[in-house]
Amino acid sequence: MLTEYIRCSDGTDIAYTEIGKGDPLILVDGAFCSRSFGPMRKLAELLSSRFKVIYYDRRGRGDSSNTLPYSVDREVEDLNALIQLAGGSAFLFGISSGGVLCLRAAAAGLSIKKLAIYEPPFMLDEDSAQSLSEHEENLNNLVAADRRSDTAKYFLTKVMGMPYIFTFVMRLMPHWEKMKSVANTLPYDVAIINDGSLSFEQIGSIRILALVSAGEKSPLVLRRAAEKVEQLLPTSEYKSLAKQTHNVSTKALAPMLEEFFAR
């Protein structure tokens, strides 16, 4: 994996990898994930025969640096820098909070040729938003105390709703260290979903061809959120991926994305 860097407007160095040839496609990770952990490296390989694929470490993760204080707008600027690097416009695909980040980029007017998102965890009611605000505060307090393991466990159990026993098992797995290493960025994911600056009206103003998808076996709340986003986007379509969950298979994603972006 070849690592290159681009310096963004606030001085943050964003690490990225580019493979393949064709129209540029940028992949945007969700929580915990980076170029070395999660689906994007394999997905990039599967799509590289048709596209010039760029995947990157979001700020604070992997080989990218981190400039404080954090702002969602800075992550949108990071995406814009990568789009300019790609030639001035690009296809975008984002998973989970990365999908919401892509929506924010589209609403901000970035030059996006087509947009695909998988299970954006958009909040559909005020109670959910209030709960997320509390989670964001609690996560920031844990990060400030340098309690990375507790931060990761809190996010998995309180934000994602995973049973506590699963986190006990996960702590015994080799990938737990990688998850802990990016735990300081988990408040960023909650902020992207919860900062209140992306309204239903703004989503409805996005005039970009879009594909919104969800897993057939994912939790109902995630499927409903994806369906709602698709309904709001004026030029979009929805696809349910058979037998898939939030932890979606790259082999299920790749043909769907290739068909959509190649039209």
Short mmCIF file of C-alpha atoms in Angstrom, two decimals:
data_model
loop_
_atom_site.label_atom_id
_atom_site.label_comp_id
_atom_site.label_asym_id
_atom_site.label_seq_id
_atom_site.Cartn_x
_atom_site.Cartn_y
_atom_site.Cartn_z
CA MET A 1 0.00 0.00 0.00
CA LEU A 2 1.64 3.21 -1.21
CA THR A 3 1.06 6.15 1.13
CA GLU A 4 0.93 9.71 -0.19
CA TYR A 5 -0.01 12.92 1.60
CA ILE A 6 -1.96 16.06 0.89
CA ARG A 7 -1.84 19.08 3.19
CA CYS A 8 -5.25 20.59 3.89
CA SER A 9 -6.18 24.21 4.56
CA ASP A 10 -5.63 24.05 8.35
CA GLY A 11 -2.25 22.33 8.02
CA THR A 12 -3.50 18.77 8.58
CA ASP A 13 -1.68 16.14 6.52
CA ILE A 14 -4.11 13.59 5.11
CA ALA A 15 -2.64 10.20 4.14
CA TYR A 16 -4.16 8.55 1.09
CA THR A 17 -3.62 5.74 -1.39
CA GLU A 18 -4.53 5.85 -5.07
CA ILE A 19 -4.90 2.77 -7.27
CA GLY A 20 -6.40 2.02 -10.67
CA LYS A 21 -7.22 4.09 -13.74
CA GLY A 22 -10.43 5.70 -14.91
CA ASP A 23 -12.88 8.20 -13.48
CA PRO A 24 -11.88 9.21 -9.93
CA LEU A 25 -13.75 7.61 -7.04
CA ILE A 26 -13.12 8.58 -3.40
CA LEU A 27 -14.02 6.15 -0.59
CA VAL A 28 -14.97 7.54 2.84
CA ASP A 29 -14.80 5.35 5.96
CA GLY A 30 -17.11 5.23 8.94
CA ALA A 31 -16.19 4.94 12.63
CA PHE A 32 -13.04 3.02 13.64
CA CYS A 33 -11.94 2.39 10.06
CA SER A 34 -8.89 3.52 8.11
CA ARG A 35 -6.80 2.37 5.18
CA SER A 36 -5.32 -0.42 7.32
CA PHE A 37 -8.53 -1.52 9.05
CA GLY A 38 -11.99 -1.92 7.57
CA PRO A 39 -13.44 -2.51 4.10
CA MET A 40 -12.01 0.26 1.92
CA ARG A 41 -8.66 -1.26 0.95
CA LYS A 42 -10.32 -4.42 -0.37
CA LEU A 43 -13.14 -2.43 -1.96
CA ALA A 44 -10.61 -0.20 -3.71
CA GLU A 45 -8.87 -3.26 -5.12
CA LEU A 46 -12.16 -4.65 -6.43
CA LEU A 47 -13.05 -1.36 -8.14
CA SER A 48 -9.60 -0.42 -9.44
CA SER A 49 -10.09 -2.10 -12.82
CA ARG A 50 -12.74 0.51 -13.71
CA PHE A 51 -11.89 3.57 -11.61
CA LYS A 52 -9.03 5.58 -10.20
CA VAL A 53 -9.80 4.89 -6.56
CA ILE A 54 -8.61 7.09 -3.71
CA TYR A 55 -9.05 5.94 -0.13
CA TYR A 56 -7.68 7.79 2.86
CA ASP A 57 -7.19 8.00 6.61
CA ARG A 58 -9.67 10.50 7.96
CA ARG A 59 -8.03 13.12 10.21
CA GLY A 60 -6.73 11.71 13.47
CA ARG A 61 -6.55 8.15 12.09
CA GLY A 62 -3.77 6.00 10.71
CA ASP A 63 -1.03 8.09 9.09
CA SER A 64 -3.05 11.32 8.95
CA SER A 65 -2.34 14.08 11.44
CA ASN A 66 -4.92 15.76 13.65
CA THR A 67 -5.44 19.49 14.17
CA LEU A 68 -7.49 20.67 17.13
CA PRO A 69 -10.07 21.92 17.82
CA TYR A 70 -12.08 19.53 15.67
CA SER A 71 -14.74 20.80 13.28
CA VAL A 72 -17.00 18.90 10.89
CA ASP A 73 -16.29 21.63 8.33
CA ARG A 74 -12.60 20.67 8.38
CA GLU A 75 -13.49 17.11 7.33
CA VAL A 76 -15.52 18.51 4.44
CA GLU A 77 -12.46 20.57 3.49
CA ASP A 78 -10.34 17.40 3.61
CA LEU A 79 -12.71 15.80 1.10
CA ASN A 80 -12.57 18.87 -1.11
CA ALA A 81 -8.76 18.74 -1.11
CA LEU A 82 -8.91 15.12 -2.28
CA ILE A 83 -11.48 16.00 -4.95
CA GLN A 84 -9.18 18.74 -6.25
CA LEU A 85 -6.29 16.29 -6.18
CA ALA A 86 -8.38 13.88 -8.26
CA GLY A 87 -8.87 16.48 -10.99
CA GLY A 88 -11.58 18.79 -9.67
CA SER A 89 -14.55 16.42 -9.50
CA ALA A 90 -15.09 12.83 -8.40
CA PHE A 91 -17.52 10.09 -7.51
CA LEU A 92 -18.00 9.64 -3.75
CA PHE A 93 -18.90 6.57 -1.71
CA GLY A 94 -19.28 6.65 2.06
CA ILE A 95 -20.22 4.08 4.69
CA SER A 96 -22.13 4.91 7.89
CA SER A 97 -20.87 8.23 9.34
CA GLY A 98 -18.71 8.48 6.22
CA GLY A 99 -21.94 8.48 4.24
CA VAL A 100 -23.27 11.40 6.29
CA LEU A 101 -19.97 13.20 5.70
CA CYS A 102 -20.52 12.69 1.96
CA LEU A 103 -24.01 14.19 2.27
CA ARG A 104 -22.49 17.20 4.06
CA ALA A 105 -19.94 17.57 1.27
CA ALA A 106 -22.69 17.46 -1.35
CA ALA A 107 -24.82 20.00 0.55
CA ALA A 108 -21.75 22.27 0.77
CA GLY A 109 -21.53 22.30 -3.01
CA LEU A 110 -18.41 20.21 -3.56
CA SER A 111 -17.92 19.00 -7.12
CA ILE A 112 -19.32 15.48 -6.84
CA LYS A 113 -20.28 13.69 -10.05
CA LYS A 114 -22.32 10.95 -8.34
CA LEU A 115 -22.88 9.99 -4.74
CA ALA A 116 -23.36 6.55 -3.15
CA ILE A 117 -23.87 5.96 0.56
CA TYR A 118 -24.43 2.87 2.67
CA GLU A 119 -26.53 3.07 5.84
CA PRO A 120 -26.06 6.71 6.83
CA PRO A 121 -27.15 6.76 10.52
CA PHE A 122 -29.21 9.90 10.11
CA MET A 123 -31.26 10.94 13.14
CA LEU A 124 -35.00 10.93 12.42
CA ASP A 125 -36.31 12.43 15.68
CA GLU A 126 -35.39 14.90 18.43
CA ASP A 127 -35.05 12.21 21.12
CA SER A 128 -32.35 10.46 19.10
CA ALA A 129 -30.52 13.75 18.56
CA GLN A 130 -30.64 14.53 22.29
CA SER A 131 -29.26 11.11 23.11
CA LEU A 132 -26.44 11.62 20.62
CA SER A 133 -25.57 14.97 22.20
CA GLU A 134 -25.15 13.23 25.55
CA HIS A 135 -23.05 10.50 23.94
CA GLU A 136 -20.82 13.08 22.25
CA GLU A 137 -20.19 14.83 25.58
CA ASN A 138 -19.45 11.54 27.35
CA LEU A 139 -17.09 10.41 24.60
CA ASN A 140 -15.22 13.71 24.68
CA ASN A 141 -14.80 13.35 28.45
CA LEU A 142 -13.39 9.84 28.04
CA VAL A 143 -11.00 11.02 25.31
CA ALA A 144 -9.86 13.93 27.49
CA ALA A 145 -9.04 11.41 30.24
CA ASP A 146 -7.08 9.32 27.71
CA ARG A 147 -9.31 6.30 28.36
CA ARG A 148 -9.22 4.91 24.83
CA SER A 149 -10.40 1.41 25.66
CA ASP A 150 -13.37 2.79 27.60
CA THR A 151 -14.08 5.22 24.75
CA ALA A 152 -14.27 2.38 22.24
CA LYS A 153 -16.45 0.28 24.57
CA TYR A 154 -18.78 3.20 25.21
CA PHE A 155 -19.23 3.87 21.50
CA LEU A 156 -19.88 0.22 20.70
CA THR A 157 -22.40 -0.35 23.50
CA LYS A 158 -24.09 3.04 24.00
CA VAL A 159 -23.99 4.51 20.48
CA MET A 160 -24.12 1.35 18.35
CA GLY A 161 -26.16 -0.71 20.81
CA MET A 162 -23.85 -3.71 20.88
CA PRO A 163 -24.29 -6.07 23.86
CA TYR A 164 -21.54 -5.57 26.44
CA ILE A 165 -20.45 -9.22 26.24
CA PHE A 166 -19.47 -8.65 22.60
CA THR A 167 -17.02 -5.93 23.61
CA PHE A 168 -15.47 -8.32 26.13
CA VAL A 169 -14.86 -10.80 23.32
CA MET A 170 -13.60 -8.07 20.96
CA ARG A 171 -10.97 -7.00 23.48
CA LEU A 172 -9.41 -10.45 23.04
CA MET A 173 -9.14 -10.03 19.25
CA PRO A 174 -6.01 -8.74 17.47
CA HIS A 175 -7.94 -5.85 15.87
CA TRP A 176 -8.86 -4.35 19.26
CA GLU A 177 -5.56 -2.44 19.37
CA LYS A 178 -6.35 -0.81 16.03
CA MET A 179 -9.82 0.12 17.25
CA LYS A 180 -8.35 1.67 20.41
CA SER A 181 -5.80 3.61 18.37
CA VAL A 182 -8.55 5.65 16.68
CA ALA A 183 -10.91 5.88 19.68
CA ASN A 184 -10.01 9.56 20.06
CA THR A 185 -11.82 10.23 16.75
CA LEU A 186 -15.13 8.60 17.77
CA PRO A 187 -16.57 11.95 18.98
CA TYR A 188 -15.93 13.19 15.43
CA ASP A 189 -18.25 10.53 14.01
CA VAL A 190 -20.98 11.49 16.45
CA ALA A 191 -20.48 15.19 15.64
CA ILE A 192 -20.87 14.50 11.91
CA ILE A 193 -24.24 12.88 12.57
CA ASN A 194 -25.35 15.24 15.29
CA ASP A 195 -24.10 18.81 14.88
CA GLY A 196 -27.46 20.00 13.55
CA SER A 197 -26.15 21.73 10.45
CA LEU A 198 -27.55 19.19 7.98
CA SER A 199 -31.34 19.49 7.77
CA PHE A 200 -33.91 17.54 5.80
CA GLU A 201 -34.26 20.64 3.59
CA GLN A 202 -30.53 20.68 2.83
CA ILE A 203 -30.55 17.01 1.87
CA GLY A 204 -33.52 17.74 -0.38
CA SER A 205 -31.53 20.46 -2.13
CA ILE A 206 -28.77 18.07 -3.26
CA ARG A 207 -29.09 17.76 -7.04
CA ILE A 208 -26.66 14.92 -7.59
CA LEU A 209 -27.47 11.44 -8.85
CA ALA A 210 -27.36 9.31 -5.73
CA LEU A 211 -27.58 5.69 -4.65
CA VAL A 212 -28.60 4.93 -1.06
CA SER A 213 -28.31 1.34 0.13
CA ALA A 214 -28.74 -0.75 3.25
CA GLY A 215 -28.35 -4.36 4.30
CA GLU A 216 -31.38 -6.61 4.29
CA LYS A 217 -30.39 -7.92 7.75
CA SER A 218 -29.31 -4.60 9.27
CA PRO A 219 -31.18 -3.15 12.27
CA LEU A 220 -34.52 -1.57 11.38
CA VAL A 221 -33.41 1.87 12.56
CA LEU A 222 -30.56 1.91 10.03
CA ARG A 223 -32.76 0.68 7.19
CA ARG A 224 -35.38 3.32 7.97
CA ALA A 225 -32.75 6.05 8.09
CA ALA A 226 -31.40 4.99 4.68
CA GLU A 227 -34.90 4.90 3.23
CA LYS A 228 -35.64 8.39 4.62
CA VAL A 229 -32.45 9.84 3.12
CA GLU A 230 -33.28 8.29 -0.25
CA GLN A 231 -36.78 9.79 -0.12
CA LEU A 232 -35.34 13.23 0.61
CA LEU A 233 -32.77 13.18 -2.19
CA PRO A 234 -34.57 14.33 -5.37
CA THR A 235 -32.53 12.29 -7.88
CA SER A 236 -31.80 9.04 -6.10
CA GLU A 237 -32.52 5.35 -5.93
CA TYR A 238 -32.57 2.82 -3.10
CA LYS A 239 -31.14 -0.67 -3.01
CA SER A 240 -31.38 -3.34 -0.33
CA LEU A 241 -28.43 -5.73 -0.31
CA ALA A 242 -29.51 -9.32 0.30
CA LYS A 243 -28.09 -11.09 3.37
CA GLN A 244 -26.01 -8.02 4.37
CA THR A 245 -25.70 -6.23 7.72
CA HIS A 246 -24.02 -2.96 8.75
CA ASN A 247 -20.74 -4.89 8.47
CA VAL A 248 -21.25 -5.18 4.73
CA SER A 249 -19.22 -7.45 2.44
CA THR A 250 -17.04 -5.72 -0.13
CA LYS A 251 -18.02 -8.43 -2.61
CA ALA A 252 -21.64 -7.30 -2.24
CA LEU A 253 -20.77 -3.61 -2.51
CA ALA A 254 -18.37 -3.69 -5.45
CA PRO A 255 -20.72 -4.83 -8.26
CA MET A 256 -23.47 -2.47 -7.08
CA LEU A 257 -21.11 0.51 -7.04
CA GLU A 258 -19.45 -0.39 -10.33
CA GLU A 259 -22.81 -0.60 -12.08
CA PHE A 260 -24.02 2.71 -10.60
CA PHE A 261 -20.89 4.76 -11.22
CA ALA A 262 -20.29 3.31 -14.71
CA ARG A 263 -23.71 4.29 -16.10
#
